[in-house]
């Protein structure tokens, strides 16, 4: 019997497309055997009878310490990864904005400093280009080599210094794709927004619902149309973050059929909430971009997720304090865009997806864990229960029922968008690299144990088989 060995016995494991009762042997940080291990022995044993055994969730869209709209997100590498762990997330990838005049390499060293002594789970970085100078473009191969092959740009937020013009996006994607990377885009048409916002505000339409009216689905569709044209012209590799438009979804489906390298994700909140939330008195809680949509579009997003046109689901965790959200109380356009959601994704996708018959159990695991790991260069180490993979494991009770609300969550905000939601299923234990880090209501791990995830992308998507 090896020291540091551990057996998880009798659970129902989701392994690829198979759901079956089996045992898992963990030695040190890795999964070393899966199957009927009745003969095996280990130092520690866990009885997982009646529980689901899932790979730890992977969240490739979070904003820690993010300076945005005159505020900064309250999740840092301790509070953010703590809430992540309670939500069954064992790997995150965070955005790091190039500061004005700063280098691209600095986006990585900045996060190394932020994570030092704080990160509780493994973490990676997506550099964000805000000033596409020649020097910055020359740095692209270096950050790819340093394990950050996915770079993000914004097609809007000119006032916040984030907007990058299409001609520059094309230059970036060519260099990045050559270097083995992928360009992530926040797809919203800036011209349309810059026309809509002043028009609404000057006519006194400043309540939260007008945030949605200022960015109707066409705003997203137009930006996605331009991305697809860029993909056609450059042969570049693109990833559309937080897709929330049915027409945009259809464009992505057609682009992939055409053989273009365009992949899209959606986020938890688009699947759970509709724009009706913006009509409430506390509607500023649900101001995010793209905005929440109507029920018809939400249904299409679920269908896109079932059918595979949407590859995966992330949280887009952007946790601003209530005080900061209040900047928008009389002016939707002054409200920092974002919803804290790093902790809620697995539970909501299980409860709203699997328990309601919208997602199969393997597809659920795929969209929250396997696909993000594969598409963002973390497989096979992360994202699946595989021999040799990191022992990042969630034990989940599919029969437990509970009510999600701020008191039951651990996110650092003093408010929650997820109040009084009936949830089916509950995380029981979370392991990260073989270490039990979450045991029911308790976190057993200390900040600083999380490691930098050096990522490398797999072969590019080349359209239909
Ligand atoms: Mn965004
Ligand atoms: Mn985001």
Short mmCIF file of C-alpha atoms and ligand atoms in Angstrom, two decimals:
data_model
loop_
_atom_site.label_atom_id
_atom_site.label_comp_id
_atom_site.label_asym_id
_atom_site.label_seq_id
_atom_site.Cartn_x
_atom_site.Cartn_y
_atom_site.Cartn_z
CA UNK A 1 0.00 0.00 0.00
CA UNK A 2 1.51 3.23 -1.15
CA UNK A 3 1.58 6.27 1.09
CA UNK A 4 -0.60 9.06 -0.16
CA UNK A 5 -2.87 6.56 -1.88
CA UNK A 6 -6.61 6.93 -1.81
CA UNK A 7 -9.60 4.95 -3.02
CA UNK A 8 -13.00 6.32 -3.94
CA UNK A 9 -15.27 3.31 -3.83
CA UNK A 10 -18.62 2.50 -5.37
CA UNK A 11 -19.56 5.84 -6.87
CA UNK A 12 -21.25 6.39 -10.22
CA UNK A 13 -18.52 7.88 -12.34
CA UNK A 14 -18.90 9.89 -15.52
CA UNK A 15 -16.03 8.79 -17.72
CA UNK A 16 -16.29 10.23 -21.21
CA UNK A 17 -19.69 9.17 -22.55
CA UNK A 18 -20.04 6.36 -20.03
CA UNK A 19 -21.83 6.54 -16.70
CA UNK A 20 -21.06 3.51 -14.56
CA UNK A 21 -20.44 2.31 -11.06
CA UNK A 22 -16.73 2.00 -10.45
CA UNK A 23 -13.82 2.68 -8.10
CA UNK A 24 -11.01 5.19 -8.52
CA UNK A 25 -7.48 4.78 -7.21
CA UNK A 26 -5.47 7.92 -6.60
CA UNK A 27 -1.77 7.89 -5.91
CA UNK A 28 -0.22 11.17 -4.94
CA UNK A 29 -1.72 13.79 -7.22
CA UNK A 30 -2.94 11.51 -9.99
CA UNK A 31 -5.67 9.07 -10.89
CA UNK A 32 -3.91 5.75 -11.40
CA UNK A 33 -6.74 3.28 -11.88
CA UNK A 34 -10.44 3.30 -12.71
CA UNK A 35 -12.68 0.25 -12.66
CA UNK A 36 -13.57 -2.60 -10.33
CA UNK A 37 -10.80 -2.27 -7.75
CA UNK A 38 -12.24 -4.57 -5.09
CA UNK A 39 -8.78 -6.04 -4.47
CA UNK A 40 -6.99 -2.71 -4.17
CA UNK A 41 -6.03 -1.10 -0.88
CA UNK A 42 -5.17 2.45 -0.04
CA UNK A 43 -4.24 4.57 2.91
CA UNK A 44 -7.52 6.46 2.77
CA UNK A 45 -10.86 5.25 1.49
CA UNK A 46 -14.02 7.15 0.68
CA UNK A 47 -17.36 5.48 0.26
CA UNK A 48 -19.08 7.11 -2.71
CA UNK A 49 -22.10 4.81 -2.75
CA UNK A 50 -25.07 6.77 -4.13
CA UNK A 51 -22.86 9.64 -5.24
CA UNK A 52 -21.80 10.82 -8.66
CA UNK A 53 -18.06 11.02 -9.29
CA UNK A 54 -17.24 13.90 -11.64
CA UNK A 55 -14.05 15.52 -12.87
CA UNK A 56 -13.44 18.89 -11.21
CA UNK A 57 -15.05 21.73 -13.13
CA UNK A 58 -12.91 24.02 -15.28
CA UNK A 59 -13.87 27.69 -15.54
CA UNK A 60 -11.98 29.52 -18.28
CA UNK A 61 -13.82 32.83 -17.95
CA UNK A 62 -13.28 34.70 -14.68
CA UNK A 63 -12.24 38.24 -13.80
CA UNK A 64 -10.17 38.54 -10.59
CA UNK A 65 -8.94 41.96 -9.41
CA UNK A 66 -10.39 43.33 -12.64
CA UNK A 67 -10.32 47.11 -12.99
CA UNK A 68 -13.40 48.06 -14.99
CA UNK A 69 -15.96 50.88 -15.17
CA UNK A 70 -14.35 52.85 -12.35
CA UNK A 71 -14.21 49.95 -9.93
CA UNK A 72 -12.41 46.69 -9.32
CA UNK A 73 -13.86 43.20 -8.97
CA UNK A 74 -13.84 41.96 -5.37
CA UNK A 75 -12.68 38.44 -6.14
CA UNK A 76 -8.96 38.12 -5.68
CA UNK A 77 -6.95 34.91 -5.92
CA UNK A 78 -7.96 33.85 -2.42
CA UNK A 79 -11.64 34.76 -2.26
CA UNK A 80 -12.21 33.89 -5.91
CA UNK A 81 -10.58 30.47 -5.79
CA UNK A 82 -12.19 29.71 -2.42
CA UNK A 83 -15.67 30.31 -3.86
CA UNK A 84 -14.63 28.36 -6.97
CA UNK A 85 -13.60 25.36 -4.88
CA UNK A 86 -16.92 25.34 -2.99
CA UNK A 87 -18.55 25.28 -6.42
CA UNK A 88 -16.59 22.22 -7.55
CA UNK A 89 -14.19 24.21 -9.72
CA UNK A 90 -10.60 22.94 -9.58
CA UNK A 91 -9.08 25.01 -12.42
CA UNK A 92 -9.70 28.60 -13.46
CA UNK A 93 -8.31 30.79 -16.22
CA UNK A 94 -8.38 34.51 -15.44
CA UNK A 95 -8.18 37.54 -17.73
CA UNK A 96 -5.23 39.89 -17.36
CA UNK A 97 -5.53 43.24 -19.10
CA UNK A 98 -2.53 44.85 -20.73
CA UNK A 99 -2.21 48.13 -18.83
CA UNK A 100 -1.78 51.25 -20.98
CA UNK A 101 1.82 51.39 -22.13
CA UNK A 102 2.53 48.00 -20.55
CA UNK A 103 3.90 44.89 -22.18
CA UNK A 104 2.10 41.62 -22.81
CA UNK A 105 4.62 39.76 -20.65
CA UNK A 106 3.52 41.92 -17.74
CA UNK A 107 -0.01 40.51 -17.99
CA UNK A 108 1.50 37.22 -16.84
CA UNK A 109 3.82 38.55 -14.14
CA UNK A 110 0.99 40.67 -12.72
CA UNK A 111 -1.13 37.59 -12.17
CA UNK A 112 1.79 35.63 -10.74
CA UNK A 113 2.04 38.31 -8.06
CA UNK A 114 -1.69 38.34 -7.45
CA UNK A 115 -1.82 34.56 -7.10
CA UNK A 116 1.28 34.23 -4.90
CA UNK A 117 0.33 32.75 -1.54
CA UNK A 118 -3.36 33.06 -2.34
CA UNK A 119 -4.57 30.68 -5.04
CA UNK A 120 -6.28 27.66 -3.57
CA UNK A 121 -6.78 25.83 -6.87
CA UNK A 122 -4.82 25.75 -10.13
CA UNK A 123 -4.96 28.85 -12.28
CA UNK A 124 -4.02 30.09 -15.72
CA UNK A 125 -4.05 33.41 -17.55
CA UNK A 126 -5.53 34.82 -20.75
CA UNK A 127 -3.64 38.03 -21.66
CA UNK A 128 -5.94 40.80 -22.91
CA UNK A 129 -4.53 43.09 -25.59
CA UNK A 130 -5.74 46.68 -25.23
CA UNK A 131 -3.02 48.48 -27.23
CA UNK A 132 -2.01 46.44 -30.27
CA UNK A 133 1.33 48.09 -30.99
CA UNK A 134 3.97 46.32 -33.10
CA UNK A 135 5.97 45.60 -29.94
CA UNK A 136 2.99 43.95 -28.31
CA UNK A 137 2.31 41.83 -31.40
CA UNK A 138 5.94 40.72 -31.36
CA UNK A 139 5.42 39.44 -27.83
CA UNK A 140 2.65 37.04 -28.85
CA UNK A 141 4.87 33.97 -29.44
CA UNK A 142 6.48 34.52 -26.05
CA UNK A 143 3.25 34.46 -24.03
CA UNK A 144 2.10 31.44 -26.02
CA UNK A 145 5.35 29.70 -25.04
CA UNK A 146 4.84 30.71 -21.45
CA UNK A 147 1.60 28.78 -21.37
CA UNK A 148 -0.91 31.51 -22.19
CA UNK A 149 -1.95 30.70 -25.79
CA UNK A 150 -5.41 32.26 -25.55
CA UNK A 151 -5.52 36.03 -25.87
CA UNK A 152 -8.66 38.10 -25.55
CA UNK A 153 -9.77 41.35 -27.13
CA UNK A 154 -12.89 43.46 -26.77
CA UNK A 155 -14.87 44.78 -29.74
CA UNK A 156 -16.49 47.40 -27.48
CA UNK A 157 -15.91 49.39 -24.25
CA UNK A 158 -14.04 52.21 -26.00
CA UNK A 159 -14.46 54.47 -22.95
CA UNK A 160 -12.76 51.90 -20.76
CA UNK A 161 -9.80 51.71 -23.13
CA UNK A 162 -10.54 48.14 -24.14
CA UNK A 163 -11.81 48.43 -27.73
CA UNK A 164 -9.61 46.97 -30.49
CA UNK A 165 -10.49 47.75 -34.13
CA UNK A 166 -11.09 44.98 -36.69
CA UNK A 167 -7.95 45.70 -38.68
CA UNK A 168 -5.90 45.19 -35.51
CA UNK A 169 -7.86 42.07 -34.58
CA UNK A 170 -6.88 40.60 -37.94
CA UNK A 171 -3.19 41.38 -37.36
CA UNK A 172 -3.42 39.85 -33.89
CA UNK A 173 -5.21 36.67 -34.95
CA UNK A 174 -2.73 36.01 -37.75
CA UNK A 175 0.25 36.23 -35.40
CA UNK A 176 -1.52 34.34 -32.65
CA UNK A 177 -2.77 31.47 -34.83
CA UNK A 178 0.73 31.10 -36.33
CA UNK A 179 2.13 30.82 -32.82
CA UNK A 180 -0.38 28.10 -31.90
CA UNK A 181 -2.88 30.30 -30.08
CA UNK A 182 -6.53 31.34 -30.29
CA UNK A 183 -8.16 34.76 -30.18
CA UNK A 184 -11.06 35.16 -27.76
CA UNK A 185 -13.46 37.96 -28.55
CA UNK A 186 -16.07 39.88 -26.62
CA UNK A 187 -18.46 40.24 -29.54
CA UNK A 188 -20.62 43.37 -29.36
CA UNK A 189 -20.77 46.03 -32.06
CA UNK A 190 -19.43 49.24 -30.54
CA UNK A 191 -20.98 51.62 -33.07
CA UNK A 192 -24.49 50.38 -32.40
CA UNK A 193 -24.00 50.66 -28.63
CA UNK A 194 -22.52 54.15 -28.88
CA UNK A 195 -25.57 55.18 -30.84
CA UNK A 196 -28.14 53.49 -28.62
CA UNK A 197 -26.91 54.49 -25.16
CA UNK A 198 -27.02 58.32 -25.54
CA UNK A 199 -30.35 58.09 -27.37
CA UNK A 200 -31.95 56.14 -24.52
CA UNK A 201 -30.32 58.15 -21.73
CA UNK A 202 -31.24 61.53 -23.25
CA UNK A 203 -34.88 60.46 -23.43
CA UNK A 204 -34.87 59.51 -19.77
CA UNK A 205 -34.73 55.76 -20.37
CA UNK A 206 -32.16 54.99 -17.70
CA UNK A 207 -33.69 52.07 -15.76
CA UNK A 208 -31.86 48.70 -15.80
CA UNK A 209 -34.09 47.22 -18.53
CA UNK A 210 -32.73 49.83 -20.96
CA UNK A 211 -29.33 48.23 -20.58
CA UNK A 212 -30.86 45.32 -22.51
CA UNK A 213 -32.49 47.69 -24.99
CA UNK A 214 -29.15 49.42 -25.62
CA UNK A 215 -27.57 46.09 -26.54
CA UNK A 216 -30.26 44.08 -28.35
CA UNK A 217 -29.29 40.71 -29.88
CA UNK A 218 -28.49 42.44 -33.21
CA UNK A 219 -25.53 44.14 -31.51
CA UNK A 220 -24.03 40.75 -30.87
CA UNK A 221 -25.06 39.29 -34.22
CA UNK A 222 -23.35 42.12 -36.09
CA UNK A 223 -20.07 41.61 -34.22
CA UNK A 224 -20.23 37.85 -34.79
CA UNK A 225 -20.86 38.41 -38.50
CA UNK A 226 -17.66 40.48 -38.60
CA UNK A 227 -15.69 37.84 -36.70
CA UNK A 228 -16.75 35.17 -39.16
CA UNK A 229 -15.67 37.38 -42.04
CA UNK A 230 -12.31 37.84 -40.31
CA UNK A 231 -12.02 34.06 -39.90
CA UNK A 232 -12.70 33.66 -43.62
CA UNK A 233 -10.10 36.27 -44.57
CA UNK A 234 -7.35 35.19 -42.21
CA UNK A 235 -7.87 31.48 -41.54
CA UNK A 236 -7.43 32.45 -37.89
CA UNK A 237 -8.61 30.61 -34.83
CA UNK A 238 -11.42 32.39 -32.95
CA UNK A 239 -13.38 31.82 -29.76
CA UNK A 240 -16.51 33.83 -29.04
CA UNK A 241 -17.02 34.38 -25.32
CA UNK A 242 -20.44 34.62 -23.66
CA UNK A 243 -22.64 34.04 -26.71
CA UNK A 244 -26.21 35.12 -25.92
CA UNK A 245 -27.89 35.59 -29.30
CA UNK A 246 -29.88 33.04 -31.29
CA UNK A 247 -28.90 34.57 -34.63
CA UNK A 248 -25.28 34.70 -33.54
CA UNK A 249 -25.56 31.04 -32.62
CA UNK A 250 -26.87 30.21 -36.09
CA UNK A 251 -23.99 32.16 -37.68
CA UNK A 252 -21.48 30.19 -35.61
CA UNK A 253 -23.11 26.90 -36.61
CA UNK A 254 -22.92 27.83 -40.31
CA UNK A 255 -19.34 29.08 -39.99
CA UNK A 256 -18.26 25.77 -38.49
CA UNK A 257 -20.05 23.92 -41.28
CA UNK A 258 -18.09 26.06 -43.71
CA UNK A 259 -14.93 24.82 -41.99
CA UNK A 260 -14.02 28.09 -40.28
CA UNK A 261 -12.27 27.90 -36.94
CA UNK A 262 -14.89 29.60 -34.79
CA UNK A 263 -16.02 28.20 -31.44
CA UNK A 264 -18.44 29.67 -28.91
CA UNK A 265 -19.35 29.39 -25.25
CA UNK A 266 -22.32 30.69 -23.33
CA UNK A 267 -22.53 31.49 -19.62
CA UNK A 268 -24.64 30.20 -16.75
CA UNK A 269 -26.71 33.34 -16.29
CA UNK A 270 -28.06 33.31 -19.87
CA UNK A 271 -29.36 29.80 -19.26
CA UNK A 272 -30.92 30.58 -15.89
CA UNK A 273 -32.23 34.15 -16.05
CA UNK A 274 -34.17 36.19 -18.59
CA UNK A 275 -34.23 39.95 -19.06
CA UNK A 276 -37.30 40.06 -16.81
CA UNK A 277 -34.87 40.24 -13.91
CA UNK A 278 -33.91 43.73 -15.13
CA UNK A 279 -37.49 44.89 -14.51
CA UNK A 280 -37.17 44.26 -10.79
CA UNK A 281 -36.44 46.97 -8.26
CA UNK A 282 -32.99 45.44 -7.73
CA UNK A 283 -32.54 44.97 -11.49
CA UNK A 284 -28.98 46.33 -11.43
CA UNK A 285 -27.89 42.97 -10.02
CA UNK A 286 -28.49 41.44 -13.44
CA UNK A 287 -26.74 44.10 -15.56
CA UNK A 288 -24.13 42.19 -17.53
CA UNK A 289 -22.94 42.18 -21.13
CA UNK A 290 -24.25 40.87 -23.39
CA UNK A 291 -27.50 41.47 -21.52
CA UNK A 292 -29.90 38.76 -20.41
CA UNK A 293 -32.36 37.84 -23.20
CA UNK A 294 -35.95 36.64 -23.52
CA UNK A 295 -37.23 33.10 -23.02
CA UNK A 296 -37.18 32.25 -26.73
CA UNK A 297 -33.49 33.05 -27.05
CA UNK A 298 -32.77 31.22 -23.81
CA UNK A 299 -34.45 28.11 -25.23
CA UNK A 300 -32.27 28.39 -28.34
CA UNK A 301 -29.15 28.61 -26.18
CA UNK A 302 -30.11 25.40 -24.38
CA UNK A 303 -30.69 23.77 -27.79
CA UNK A 304 -27.34 25.03 -29.05
CA UNK A 305 -25.71 23.54 -26.00
CA UNK A 306 -27.48 20.20 -26.49
CA UNK A 307 -26.59 20.06 -30.18
CA UNK A 308 -22.98 21.16 -29.79
CA UNK A 309 -23.10 24.50 -31.64
CA UNK A 310 -22.26 25.97 -28.25
CA UNK A 311 -19.19 24.12 -27.05
CA UNK A 312 -19.22 24.89 -23.34
CA UNK A 313 -20.44 27.01 -20.42
CA UNK A 314 -18.38 29.34 -18.23
CA UNK A 315 -19.32 31.68 -15.39
CA UNK A 316 -17.97 35.04 -16.62
CA UNK A 317 -17.53 35.73 -12.90
CA UNK A 318 -17.29 39.51 -12.54
CA UNK A 319 -17.97 40.30 -8.91
CA UNK A 320 -18.51 43.96 -8.16
CA UNK A 321 -19.52 45.23 -4.74
CA UNK A 322 -23.06 46.42 -4.15
CA UNK A 323 -21.72 49.92 -3.70
CA UNK A 324 -20.16 49.75 -7.17
CA UNK A 325 -23.31 48.25 -8.71
CA UNK A 326 -25.25 51.19 -7.21
CA UNK A 327 -23.41 53.52 -9.62
CA UNK A 328 -26.04 52.27 -12.02
CA UNK A 329 -29.12 52.78 -9.88
CA UNK A 330 -30.32 55.77 -11.91
CA UNK A 331 -28.19 55.20 -15.00
CA UNK A 332 -27.92 51.71 -16.48
CA UNK A 333 -24.82 52.76 -18.41
CA UNK A 334 -22.91 53.56 -15.20
CA UNK A 335 -23.45 50.14 -13.64
CA UNK A 336 -20.38 47.89 -13.72
CA UNK A 337 -21.38 45.04 -16.03
CA UNK A 338 -21.12 41.68 -14.36
CA UNK A 339 -22.59 38.99 -12.14
CA UNK A 340 -20.67 37.00 -9.51
CA UNK A 341 -21.07 33.36 -10.52
CA UNK A 342 -17.87 31.43 -10.00
CA UNK A 343 -19.48 29.23 -7.35
CA UNK A 344 -22.88 28.54 -8.85
CA UNK A 345 -22.23 27.08 -12.32
CA UNK A 346 -21.96 23.35 -11.56
CA UNK A 347 -24.98 23.31 -9.27
CA UNK A 348 -27.13 25.35 -11.65
CA UNK A 349 -26.17 23.38 -14.75
CA UNK A 350 -26.91 20.12 -12.97
CA UNK A 351 -30.16 21.34 -11.47
CA UNK A 352 -31.49 23.26 -14.49
CA UNK A 353 -29.80 21.03 -17.07
CA UNK A 354 -29.54 17.40 -15.96
CA UNK A 355 -32.34 17.28 -13.37
CA UNK A 356 -34.73 18.98 -15.80
CA UNK A 357 -33.84 16.68 -18.66
CA UNK A 358 -32.16 19.29 -20.85
CA UNK A 359 -28.65 17.83 -20.65
CA UNK A 360 -27.44 14.26 -20.35
CA UNK A 361 -24.99 13.61 -17.53
CA UNK A 362 -22.02 13.18 -19.92
CA UNK A 363 -22.95 16.36 -21.81
CA UNK A 364 -23.16 18.26 -18.50
CA UNK A 365 -19.65 17.11 -17.59
CA UNK A 366 -18.44 17.95 -21.07
CA UNK A 367 -19.72 21.54 -21.05
CA UNK A 368 -18.45 22.48 -17.59
CA UNK A 369 -15.23 20.51 -17.52
CA UNK A 370 -14.04 18.41 -20.45
CA UNK A 371 -14.59 20.90 -23.27
CA UNK A 372 -13.11 23.93 -21.46
CA UNK A 373 -10.05 21.82 -20.59
CA UNK A 374 -9.68 20.53 -24.14
CA UNK A 375 -10.30 23.84 -25.94
CA UNK A 376 -8.05 25.84 -23.63
CA UNK A 377 -5.06 23.52 -23.58
CA UNK A 378 -5.50 21.74 -20.25
CA UNK A 379 -6.35 18.23 -21.44
CA UNK A 380 -5.72 15.44 -20.64
CA UNK A 381 -4.34 16.66 -17.30
CA UNK A 382 -7.64 18.37 -16.43
CA UNK A 383 -11.29 17.98 -17.37
CA UNK A 384 -11.84 14.23 -17.32
CA UNK A 385 -11.52 11.16 -15.13
CA UNK A 386 -8.63 9.55 -16.99
CA UNK A 387 -5.71 7.42 -15.87
CA UNK A 388 -2.75 9.71 -15.35
CA UNK A 389 -4.88 12.84 -15.08
CA UNK A 390 -4.70 15.11 -12.05
CA UNK A 391 -6.97 13.79 -9.31
CA UNK A 392 -9.36 16.74 -9.49
CA UNK A 393 -12.62 15.11 -8.43
CA UNK A 394 -16.06 16.15 -7.25
CA UNK A 395 -18.32 13.84 -5.27
CA UNK A 396 -21.90 14.90 -5.84
CA UNK A 397 -25.17 13.83 -4.24
CA UNK A 398 -27.76 13.91 -7.04
CA UNK A 399 -30.71 13.53 -4.63
CA UNK A 400 -29.94 16.39 -2.25
CA UNK A 401 -32.23 19.40 -2.40
CA UNK A 402 -31.39 22.84 -1.12
CA UNK A 403 -32.12 26.50 -1.68
CA UNK A 404 -29.37 28.62 -3.20
CA UNK A 405 -29.00 32.03 -1.58
CA UNK A 406 -26.26 34.35 -0.45
CA UNK A 407 -25.95 32.75 3.02
CA UNK A 408 -25.27 29.35 1.47
CA UNK A 409 -22.62 30.67 -0.91
CA UNK A 410 -19.04 31.82 -0.35
CA UNK A 411 -18.51 34.46 -3.00
CA UNK A 412 -17.00 37.68 -1.66
CA UNK A 413 -19.76 40.03 -2.79
CA UNK A 414 -22.18 41.43 -0.25
CA UNK A 415 -25.10 40.51 -2.54
CA UNK A 416 -26.13 37.67 -4.84
CA UNK A 417 -28.03 37.37 -8.09
CA UNK A 418 -28.80 33.77 -7.13
CA UNK A 419 -31.38 34.05 -4.36
CA UNK A 420 -34.08 31.56 -3.44
CA UNK A 421 -33.35 29.16 -6.26
CA UNK A 422 -34.38 25.57 -5.59
CA UNK A 423 -31.46 23.32 -6.41
CA UNK A 424 -31.42 19.61 -7.08
CA UNK A 425 -28.09 17.97 -6.25
CA UNK A 426 -25.28 19.01 -3.98
CA UNK A 427 -21.51 18.86 -3.91
CA UNK A 428 -20.30 16.65 -1.05
CA UNK A 429 -16.51 16.66 -1.48
CA UNK A 430 -13.96 18.28 -3.77
CA UNK A 431 -10.43 16.99 -4.37
CA UNK A 432 -7.69 18.94 -6.09
CA UNK A 433 -4.64 16.96 -7.19
CA UNK A 434 -5.55 14.25 -4.70
CA UNK A 435 -6.02 16.61 -1.77
CA UNK A 436 -9.43 16.86 -0.12
CA UNK A 437 -10.03 20.61 -0.26
CA UNK A 438 -13.77 20.86 0.34
CA UNK A 439 -15.62 18.60 2.75
CA UNK A 440 -19.31 19.57 2.89
CA UNK A 441 -19.39 23.08 4.42
CA UNK A 442 -15.70 23.19 5.20
CA UNK A 443 -12.67 24.27 3.25
CA UNK A 444 -9.63 22.24 4.33
CA UNK A 445 -7.04 23.81 2.04
CA UNK A 446 -4.87 26.85 2.46
CA UNK A 447 -4.31 29.62 -0.04
CA UNK A 448 -1.11 29.31 -2.02
CA UNK A 449 -1.39 25.61 -2.92
CA UNK A 450 -2.77 26.41 -6.39
CA UNK A 451 -0.29 26.15 -9.26
CA UNK A 452 0.14 28.04 -12.50
CA UNK A 453 -1.39 26.16 -15.42
CA UNK A 454 1.00 26.16 -18.34
CA UNK A 455 -1.40 25.63 -21.23
CA UNK A 456 -0.83 24.44 -24.77
CA UNK A 457 -3.59 24.16 -27.37
CA UNK A 458 -4.38 20.98 -29.25
CA UNK A 459 -4.88 20.78 -33.01
CA UNK A 460 -7.14 23.38 -34.51
CA UNK A 461 -10.78 22.73 -35.37
CA UNK A 462 -11.08 22.11 -39.11
CA UNK A 463 -14.79 22.08 -39.70
CA UNK A 464 -17.07 19.09 -40.30
CA UNK A 465 -15.61 15.60 -40.49
MN1 LIG B 1 -17.25 40.39 -21.78
MN1 LIG B 2 -16.05 38.43 -19.13
#
